Coordinates of C-alpha atoms in Angstrom, one line a residue:
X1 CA -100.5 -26.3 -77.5
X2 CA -100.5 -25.8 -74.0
X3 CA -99.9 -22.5 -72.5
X4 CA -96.9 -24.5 -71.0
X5 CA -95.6 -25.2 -74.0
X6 CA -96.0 -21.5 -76.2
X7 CA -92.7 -20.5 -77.0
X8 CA -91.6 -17.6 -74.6
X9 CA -91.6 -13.9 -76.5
X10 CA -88.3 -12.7 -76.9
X11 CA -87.0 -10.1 -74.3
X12 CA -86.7 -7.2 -76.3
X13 CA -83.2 -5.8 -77.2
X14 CA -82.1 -2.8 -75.2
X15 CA -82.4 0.8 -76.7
X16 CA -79.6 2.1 -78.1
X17 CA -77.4 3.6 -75.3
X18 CA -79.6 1.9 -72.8
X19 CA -77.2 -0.3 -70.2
X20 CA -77.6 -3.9 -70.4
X21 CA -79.1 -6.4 -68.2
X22 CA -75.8 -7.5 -66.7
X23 CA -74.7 -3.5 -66.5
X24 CA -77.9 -2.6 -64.8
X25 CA -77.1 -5.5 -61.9
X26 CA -73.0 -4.0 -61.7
X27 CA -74.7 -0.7 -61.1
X28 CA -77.0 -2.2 -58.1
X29 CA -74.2 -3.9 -56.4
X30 CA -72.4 -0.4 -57.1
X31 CA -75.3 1.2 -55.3
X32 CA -75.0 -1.4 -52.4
X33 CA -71.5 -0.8 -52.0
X34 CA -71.7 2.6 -51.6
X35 CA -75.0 1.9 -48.7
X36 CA -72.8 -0.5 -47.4
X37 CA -69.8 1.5 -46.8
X38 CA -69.6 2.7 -43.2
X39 CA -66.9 4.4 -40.9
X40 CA -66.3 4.8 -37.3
X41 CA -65.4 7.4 -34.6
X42 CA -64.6 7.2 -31.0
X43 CA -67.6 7.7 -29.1
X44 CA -68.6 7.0 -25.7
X45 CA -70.6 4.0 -25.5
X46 CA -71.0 2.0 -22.2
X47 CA -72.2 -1.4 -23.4
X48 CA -69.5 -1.4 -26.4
X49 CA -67.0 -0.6 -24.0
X50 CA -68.2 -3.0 -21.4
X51 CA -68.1 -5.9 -24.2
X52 CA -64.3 -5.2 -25.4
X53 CA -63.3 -5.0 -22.2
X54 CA -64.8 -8.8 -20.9
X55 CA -63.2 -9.7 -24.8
X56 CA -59.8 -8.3 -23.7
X57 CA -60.0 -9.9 -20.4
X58 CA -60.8 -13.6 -22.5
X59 CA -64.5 -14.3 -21.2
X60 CA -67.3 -15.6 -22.5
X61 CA -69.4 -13.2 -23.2
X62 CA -73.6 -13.5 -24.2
X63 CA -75.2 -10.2 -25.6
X64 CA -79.0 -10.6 -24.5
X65 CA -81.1 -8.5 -26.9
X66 CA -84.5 -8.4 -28.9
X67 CA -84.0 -9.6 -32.5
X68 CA -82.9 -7.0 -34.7
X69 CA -81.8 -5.2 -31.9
X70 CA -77.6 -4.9 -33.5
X71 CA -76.1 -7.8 -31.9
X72 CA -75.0 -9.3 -34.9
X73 CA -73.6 -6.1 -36.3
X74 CA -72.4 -5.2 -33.0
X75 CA -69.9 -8.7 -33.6
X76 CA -68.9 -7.6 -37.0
X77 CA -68.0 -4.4 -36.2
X78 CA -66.1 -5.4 -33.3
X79 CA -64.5 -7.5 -34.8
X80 CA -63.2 -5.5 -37.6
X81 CA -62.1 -3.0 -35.1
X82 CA -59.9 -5.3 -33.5
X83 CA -58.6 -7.3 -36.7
X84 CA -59.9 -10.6 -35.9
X85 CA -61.3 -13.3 -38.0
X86 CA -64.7 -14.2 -37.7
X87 CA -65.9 -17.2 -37.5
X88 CA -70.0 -17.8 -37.2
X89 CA -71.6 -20.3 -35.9
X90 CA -75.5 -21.1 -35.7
X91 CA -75.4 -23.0 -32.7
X92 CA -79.7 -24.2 -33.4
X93 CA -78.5 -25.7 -36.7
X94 CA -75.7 -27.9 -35.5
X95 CA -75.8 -31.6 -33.9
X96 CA -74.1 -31.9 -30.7
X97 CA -70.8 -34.0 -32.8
X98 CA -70.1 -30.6 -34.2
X99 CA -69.1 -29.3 -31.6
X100 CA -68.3 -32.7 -29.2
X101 CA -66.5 -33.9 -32.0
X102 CA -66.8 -36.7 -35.0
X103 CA -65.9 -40.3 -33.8
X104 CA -63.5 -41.4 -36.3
X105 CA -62.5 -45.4 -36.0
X106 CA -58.9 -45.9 -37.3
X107 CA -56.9 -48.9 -38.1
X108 CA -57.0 -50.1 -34.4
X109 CA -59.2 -48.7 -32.0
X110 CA -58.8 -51.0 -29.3
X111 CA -55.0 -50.0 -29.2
X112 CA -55.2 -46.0 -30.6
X113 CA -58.8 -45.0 -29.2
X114 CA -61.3 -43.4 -31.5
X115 CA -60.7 -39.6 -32.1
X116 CA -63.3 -37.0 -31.7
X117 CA -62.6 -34.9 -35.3
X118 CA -63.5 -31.4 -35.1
X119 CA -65.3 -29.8 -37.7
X120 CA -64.3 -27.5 -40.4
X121 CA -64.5 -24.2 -38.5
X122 CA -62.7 -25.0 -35.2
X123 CA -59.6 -26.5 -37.9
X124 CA -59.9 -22.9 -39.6
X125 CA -59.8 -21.3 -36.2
X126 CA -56.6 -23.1 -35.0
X127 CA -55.0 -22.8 -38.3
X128 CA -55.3 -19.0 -38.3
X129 CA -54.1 -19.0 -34.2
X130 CA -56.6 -16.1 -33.8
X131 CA -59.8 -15.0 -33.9
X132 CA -63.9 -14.3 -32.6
X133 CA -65.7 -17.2 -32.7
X134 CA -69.6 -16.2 -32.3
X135 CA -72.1 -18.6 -31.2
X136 CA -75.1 -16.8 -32.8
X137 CA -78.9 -17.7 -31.7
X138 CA -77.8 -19.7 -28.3
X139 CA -81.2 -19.6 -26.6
X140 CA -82.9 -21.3 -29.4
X141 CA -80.2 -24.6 -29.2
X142 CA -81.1 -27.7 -28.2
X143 CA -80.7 -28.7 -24.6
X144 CA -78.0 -31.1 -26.0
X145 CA -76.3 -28.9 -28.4
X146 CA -76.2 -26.7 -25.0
X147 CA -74.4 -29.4 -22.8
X148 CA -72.1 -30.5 -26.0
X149 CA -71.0 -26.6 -26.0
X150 CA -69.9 -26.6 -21.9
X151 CA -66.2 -27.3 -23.0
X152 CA -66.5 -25.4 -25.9
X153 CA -67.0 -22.1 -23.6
X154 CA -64.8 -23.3 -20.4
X155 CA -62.7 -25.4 -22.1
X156 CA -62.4 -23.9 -25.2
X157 CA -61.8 -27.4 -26.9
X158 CA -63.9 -29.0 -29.9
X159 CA -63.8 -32.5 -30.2
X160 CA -59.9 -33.7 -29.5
X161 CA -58.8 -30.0 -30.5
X162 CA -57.7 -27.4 -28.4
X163 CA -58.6 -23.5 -29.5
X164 CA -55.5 -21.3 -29.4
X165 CA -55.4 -18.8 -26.4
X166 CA -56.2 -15.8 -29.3
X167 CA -59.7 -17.1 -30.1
X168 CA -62.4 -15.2 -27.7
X169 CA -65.9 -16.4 -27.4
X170 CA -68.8 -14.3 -28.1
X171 CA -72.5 -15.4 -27.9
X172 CA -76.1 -13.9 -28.6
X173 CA -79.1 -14.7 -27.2
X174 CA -83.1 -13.4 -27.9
X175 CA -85.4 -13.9 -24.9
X176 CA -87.1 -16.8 -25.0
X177 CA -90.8 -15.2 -25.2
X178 CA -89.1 -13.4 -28.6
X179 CA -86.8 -16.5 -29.4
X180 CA -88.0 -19.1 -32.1
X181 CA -88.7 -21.9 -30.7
X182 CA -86.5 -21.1 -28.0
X183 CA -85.2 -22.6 -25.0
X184 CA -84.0 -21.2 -21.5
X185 CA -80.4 -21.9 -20.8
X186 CA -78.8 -24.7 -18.5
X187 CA -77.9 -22.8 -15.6
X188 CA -74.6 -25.1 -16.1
X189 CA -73.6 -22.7 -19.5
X190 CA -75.8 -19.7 -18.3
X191 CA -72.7 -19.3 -15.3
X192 CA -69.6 -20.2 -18.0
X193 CA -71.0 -16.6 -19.6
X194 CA -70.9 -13.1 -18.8
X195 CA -74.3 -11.6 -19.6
X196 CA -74.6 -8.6 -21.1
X197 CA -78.2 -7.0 -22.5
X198 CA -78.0 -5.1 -25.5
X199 CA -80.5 -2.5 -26.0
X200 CA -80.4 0.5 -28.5
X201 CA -79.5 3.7 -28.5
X202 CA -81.3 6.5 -30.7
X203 CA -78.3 8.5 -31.1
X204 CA -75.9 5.4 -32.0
X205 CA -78.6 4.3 -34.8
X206 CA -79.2 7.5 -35.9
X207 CA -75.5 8.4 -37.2
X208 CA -74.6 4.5 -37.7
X209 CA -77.4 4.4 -40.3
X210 CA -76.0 8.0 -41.4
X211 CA -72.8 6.0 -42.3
X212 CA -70.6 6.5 -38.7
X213 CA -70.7 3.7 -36.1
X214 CA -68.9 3.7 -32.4
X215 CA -65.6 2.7 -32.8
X216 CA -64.7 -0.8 -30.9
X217 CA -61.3 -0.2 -29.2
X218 CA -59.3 -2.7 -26.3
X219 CA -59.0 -0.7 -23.2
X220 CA -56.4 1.2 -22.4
X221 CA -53.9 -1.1 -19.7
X222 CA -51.6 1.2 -17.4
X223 CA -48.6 -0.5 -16.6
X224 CA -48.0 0.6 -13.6
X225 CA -51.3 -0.3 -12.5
X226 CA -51.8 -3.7 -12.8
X227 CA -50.3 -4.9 -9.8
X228 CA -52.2 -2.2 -7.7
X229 CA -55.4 -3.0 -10.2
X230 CA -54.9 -7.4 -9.4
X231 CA -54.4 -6.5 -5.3
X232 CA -57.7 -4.2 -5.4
X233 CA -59.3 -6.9 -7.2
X234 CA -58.5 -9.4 -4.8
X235 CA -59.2 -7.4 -1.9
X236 CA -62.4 -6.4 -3.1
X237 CA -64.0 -9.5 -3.5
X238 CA -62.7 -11.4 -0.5
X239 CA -63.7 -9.1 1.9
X240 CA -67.2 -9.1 0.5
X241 CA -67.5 -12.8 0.3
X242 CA -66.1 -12.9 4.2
X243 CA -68.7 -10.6 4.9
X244 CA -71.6 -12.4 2.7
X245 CA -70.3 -15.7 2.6
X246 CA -73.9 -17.3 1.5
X247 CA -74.0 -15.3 -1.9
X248 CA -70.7 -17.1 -2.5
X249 CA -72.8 -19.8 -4.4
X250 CA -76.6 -19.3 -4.6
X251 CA -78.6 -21.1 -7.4
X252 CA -81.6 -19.1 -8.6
X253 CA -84.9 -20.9 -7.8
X254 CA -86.5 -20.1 -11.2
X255 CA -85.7 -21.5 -14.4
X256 CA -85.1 -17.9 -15.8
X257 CA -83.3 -17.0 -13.8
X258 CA -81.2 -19.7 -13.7
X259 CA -80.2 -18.7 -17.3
X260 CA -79.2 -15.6 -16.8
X261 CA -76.0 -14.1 -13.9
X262 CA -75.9 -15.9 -10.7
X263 CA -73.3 -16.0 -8.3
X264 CA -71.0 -19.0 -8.2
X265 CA -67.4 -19.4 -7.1
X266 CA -66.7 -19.7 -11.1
X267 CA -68.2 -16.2 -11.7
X268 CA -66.9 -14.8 -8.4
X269 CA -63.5 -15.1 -10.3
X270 CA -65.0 -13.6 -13.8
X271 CA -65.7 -10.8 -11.5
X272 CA -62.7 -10.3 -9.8
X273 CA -61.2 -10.5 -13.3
X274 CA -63.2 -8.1 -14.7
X275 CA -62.8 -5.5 -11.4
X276 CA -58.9 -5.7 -12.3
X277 CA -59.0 -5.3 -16.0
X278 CA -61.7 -2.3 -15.3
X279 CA -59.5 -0.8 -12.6
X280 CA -56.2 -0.9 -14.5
X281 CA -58.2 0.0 -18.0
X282 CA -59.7 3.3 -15.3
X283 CA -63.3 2.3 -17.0
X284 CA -66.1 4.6 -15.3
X285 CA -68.4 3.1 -12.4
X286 CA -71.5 2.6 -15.3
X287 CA -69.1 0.5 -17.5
X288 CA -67.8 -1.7 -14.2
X289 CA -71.2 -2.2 -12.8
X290 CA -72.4 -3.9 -16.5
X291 CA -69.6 -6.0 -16.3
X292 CA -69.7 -7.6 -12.3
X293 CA -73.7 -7.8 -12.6
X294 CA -73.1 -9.5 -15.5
X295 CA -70.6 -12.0 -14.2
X296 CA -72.6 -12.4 -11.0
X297 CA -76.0 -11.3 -10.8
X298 CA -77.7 -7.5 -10.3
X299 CA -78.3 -8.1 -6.3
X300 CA -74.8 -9.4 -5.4
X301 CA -72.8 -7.0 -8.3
X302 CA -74.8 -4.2 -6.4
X303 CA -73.4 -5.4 -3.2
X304 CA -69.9 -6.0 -4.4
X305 CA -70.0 -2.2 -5.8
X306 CA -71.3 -0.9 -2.6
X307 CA -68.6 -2.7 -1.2
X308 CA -66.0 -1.2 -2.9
X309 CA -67.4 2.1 -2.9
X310 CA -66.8 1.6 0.9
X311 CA -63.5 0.4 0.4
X312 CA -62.6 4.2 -1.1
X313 CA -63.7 5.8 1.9
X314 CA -60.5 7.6 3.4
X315 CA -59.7 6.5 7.1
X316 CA -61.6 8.8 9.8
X317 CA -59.1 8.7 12.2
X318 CA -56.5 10.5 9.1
X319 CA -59.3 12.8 8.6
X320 CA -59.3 14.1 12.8
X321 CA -55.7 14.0 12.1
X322 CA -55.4 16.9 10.0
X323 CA -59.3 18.5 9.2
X324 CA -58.0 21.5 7.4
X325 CA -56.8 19.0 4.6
X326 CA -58.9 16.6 4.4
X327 CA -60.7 15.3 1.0
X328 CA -63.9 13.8 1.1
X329 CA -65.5 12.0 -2.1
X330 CA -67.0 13.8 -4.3
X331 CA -70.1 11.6 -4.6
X332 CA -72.9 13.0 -2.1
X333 CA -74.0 9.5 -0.7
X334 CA -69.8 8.4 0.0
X335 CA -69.3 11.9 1.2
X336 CA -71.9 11.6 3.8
X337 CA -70.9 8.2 4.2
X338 CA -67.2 9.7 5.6
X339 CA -68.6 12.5 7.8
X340 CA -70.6 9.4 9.9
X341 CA -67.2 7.2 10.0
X342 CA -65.9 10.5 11.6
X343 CA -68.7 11.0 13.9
X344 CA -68.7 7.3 14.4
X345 CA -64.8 7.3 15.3
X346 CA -65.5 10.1 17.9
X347 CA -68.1 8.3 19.2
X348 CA -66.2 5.1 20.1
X349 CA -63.3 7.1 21.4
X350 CA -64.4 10.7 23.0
X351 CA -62.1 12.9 23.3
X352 CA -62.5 16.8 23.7
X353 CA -59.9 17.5 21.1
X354 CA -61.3 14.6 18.6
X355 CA -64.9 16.1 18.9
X356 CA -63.4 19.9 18.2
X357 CA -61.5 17.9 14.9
X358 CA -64.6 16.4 13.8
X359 CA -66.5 19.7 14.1
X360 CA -62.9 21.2 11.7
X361 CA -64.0 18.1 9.1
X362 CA -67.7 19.0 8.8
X363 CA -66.8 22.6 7.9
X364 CA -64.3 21.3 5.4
X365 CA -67.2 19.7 3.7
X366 CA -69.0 22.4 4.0
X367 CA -66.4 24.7 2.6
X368 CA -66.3 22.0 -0.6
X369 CA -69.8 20.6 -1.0
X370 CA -73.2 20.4 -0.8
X371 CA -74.0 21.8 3.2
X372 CA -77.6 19.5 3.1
X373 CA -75.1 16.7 4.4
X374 CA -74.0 18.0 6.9
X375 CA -77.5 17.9 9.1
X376 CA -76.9 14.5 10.4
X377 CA -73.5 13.8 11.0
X378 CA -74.0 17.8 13.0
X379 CA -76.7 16.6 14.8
X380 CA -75.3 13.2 16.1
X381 CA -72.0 15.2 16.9
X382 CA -73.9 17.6 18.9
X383 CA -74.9 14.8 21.0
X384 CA -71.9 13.6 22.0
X385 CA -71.0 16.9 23.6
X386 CA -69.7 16.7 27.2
X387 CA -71.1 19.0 30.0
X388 CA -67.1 20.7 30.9
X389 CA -66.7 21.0 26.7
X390 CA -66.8 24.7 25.3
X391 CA -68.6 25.0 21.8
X392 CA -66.1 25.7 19.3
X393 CA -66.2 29.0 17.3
X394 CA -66.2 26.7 14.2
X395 CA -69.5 25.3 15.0
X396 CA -71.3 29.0 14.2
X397 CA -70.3 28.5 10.4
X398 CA -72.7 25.0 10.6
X399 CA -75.3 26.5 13.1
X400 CA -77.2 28.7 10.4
X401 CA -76.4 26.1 7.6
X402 CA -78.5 23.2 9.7
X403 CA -81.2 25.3 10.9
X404 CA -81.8 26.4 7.7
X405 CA -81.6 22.8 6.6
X406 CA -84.0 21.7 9.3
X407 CA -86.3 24.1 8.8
X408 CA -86.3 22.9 5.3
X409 CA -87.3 19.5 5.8
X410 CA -89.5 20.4 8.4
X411 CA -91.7 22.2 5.4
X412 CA -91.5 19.8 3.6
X413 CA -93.1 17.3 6.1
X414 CA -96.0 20.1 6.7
X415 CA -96.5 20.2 3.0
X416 CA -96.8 16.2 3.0
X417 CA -99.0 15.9 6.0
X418 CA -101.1 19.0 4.5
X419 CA -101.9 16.6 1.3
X420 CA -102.4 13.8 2.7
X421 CA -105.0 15.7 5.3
X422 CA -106.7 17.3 2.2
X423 CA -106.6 13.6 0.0
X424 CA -108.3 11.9 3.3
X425 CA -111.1 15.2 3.1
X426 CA -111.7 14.7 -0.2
X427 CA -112.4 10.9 0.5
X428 CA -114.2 11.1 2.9
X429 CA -116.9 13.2 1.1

């Protein structure tokens, strides 16, 4: 006999009070269970935030991210949070009919057409009228799964069937250096997306593997804000694209790049969405700037921000109006932005009394901030003193504060120039 063909030894019979085979598997999945079972809390956490908010605001979104990064259970979670079905799909896996659709000949083409029949999940999807559909390992599709999946993400259609409006789009991505076999993105579907890159955090591991998790929540909408939210919006981004009208569409020149954000007029309105969804949801600056630079690119997102930012700034001309009540923005660099739209207003229209006003705003901001911004908008006010104007008493309350700030500076240069005289010695030997 071959060894082949040896009968096999009995397994021997369990000891008494020793669990069976089958108990010993129920206890495993018991054990699994109990690893398995996870809660959440509300936590701050930016890029969570940023991604519910482009969900809520029904926008593609792609989460860029290392493998094993959380992407995936990023998805899950946020869809449990929010009670929607999920529905995944591995778009490297499929043809381009599942998601263009099945041809289907019927009894008379030439008079009924052929329909496009969708497949099994978008039918699912419409039957249950809501839900997350997640396109999972995008970077490593085809180049024609990726053009059959343009009017899956714009459209939201699949084959001859239309998504309900309550199915979002979410998609994941690895870098192509870490993808398998991967492929860059048309820049065609790389613009239908709003591009998020997930990275982790030590603390959110940490306590998620502990068993608590971030909790996924929709923003908070104000009423009473969304008109005011839709008209900043609008405002916003108009203006900026007056100013910079050649960033209203500019195709990257690289190939990467052209997979990633870039501005277009299509993305111009994600952003404009997402600045009146983040505005009326009161989301902090961090959360907002995710969000535009993902819609439109870092360079241009930065701009728009900078843009608004301006946009804050309170009028100079209310500001002389009435000095001992003025409020400046807390933020250093907008706060010394306002003092040089003061000095700047004096300066196109001087006036004795405007310069004394101006001189009333710069001790305001010293009275409520740091006095280290005061030495320029001082210093060019200074200047624009006329020969027949009296100093004003309020300008001794700056004078020490600016010398001492001068003085300051002035060491530091010393110090520089001193080290770079000693680094040149040393060289020199």
């Amino acid at each position: 006999m071959t060894p082949s063909t040896l009968p096999s030894a009995p397994a021997p019979a369990p000891a008494a009070g020793e669990p069976t085979t089958g108990a010993q598997l129920a206890l495993a999945d018991d054990l699994l269970g109990l690893l398995r079972t996870t809660t959440t809390e509300p936590r701050p956490d930016e890029q969570l935030e940023a991604l519910t908010l482009a969900v809520a605001a029904d926008l593609p979104v792609l989460l860029w991210g290392e493998p094993g990064i959380g992407k995936t259970a990023a998805l899950t979670q946020l869809a449990a949070s929010l009670d929607l079905p999920l529905t995944t799909v591995i778009a490297s896996v499929h043809e381009p009919s599942d998601f263009s659709g099945l041809p289907v000949v019927g009894d008379d083409p030439a008079v009924q057409g052929v329909p496009m029949a969708p497949p099994q999940w978008a039918v699912e999807l419409v039957r249950a009228g809501r839900g997350l559909l997640f396109l999972d390992e995008l970077s490593t599709a085809t180049p024609a799964v990726q053009a059959a999946l343009l009017r899956v993400v714009l459209e939201r259609r699949v084959g001859a069937l239309q998504l309900p409006p309550g199915v979002r789009i979410v998609a994941a991505a690895n870098p192509r250096a870490s993808a398998a076999d991967g492929w860059e993105l048309s820049p065609p579907l790389a613009n239908r997306f709003v591009h998020l890159y997930w990275v982790h955090d030590r603390d959110v591991v940490v306590r998620g593997l502990g068993g608590v998790w971030p909790r996924a929540e929709l923003p908070r909408l104000v009423p009473e804000r969304l008109p005011e939210a839709v008209a900043l919006a609008r405002r916003a981004v108009c203006g900026f694209l007056e100013v910079r009208p050649t960033l209203i569409h500019r195709l990257p020149s690289t190939e990467t790049r052209r997979g990633g954000a870039w501005p277009s007029p299509r993305s111009w309105e994600a952003a404009l969405t997402l600045l009146a969804f983040g505005t009326a949801a009161g989301v902090s600056r961090d959360v907002l700037a995710l969000l535009v630079r993902g819609a439109v690119g870092d360079g241009p997102g930065l701009e728009l921000l900078a843009h608004l930012d301006r946009m804050d700034l309170p009028d100079p001309e209310s500001l002389l109006a009435d000095p001992a009540r003025a409020e400046l923005p807390e933020r250093g660099d907008l706060r010394q932005a306002a003092l040089e739209a003061v000095v700047a207003a004096v300066g196109a229209r001087p006036e004795r009394d405007r310069w004394e006003a101006a001189w009333a705003v710069l001790v305001r901001a010293l009275e409520t901030g740091a006095p280290d911004l005061l030495v320029a908008p001082a210093t060019t006010l200074a200047s624009l003193r006329r020969d027949d104007w009296e100093v004003p008493e309020t300008v001794e309350r700056l004078a020490s504060v600016v010398g001492l700030a001068r003085r300051a500076d002035r060491s530091v240069r010393r110090a520089e120039a001193a080290g770079h005289a000693g680094r040149a010695t040393v060289a020199s030997r």
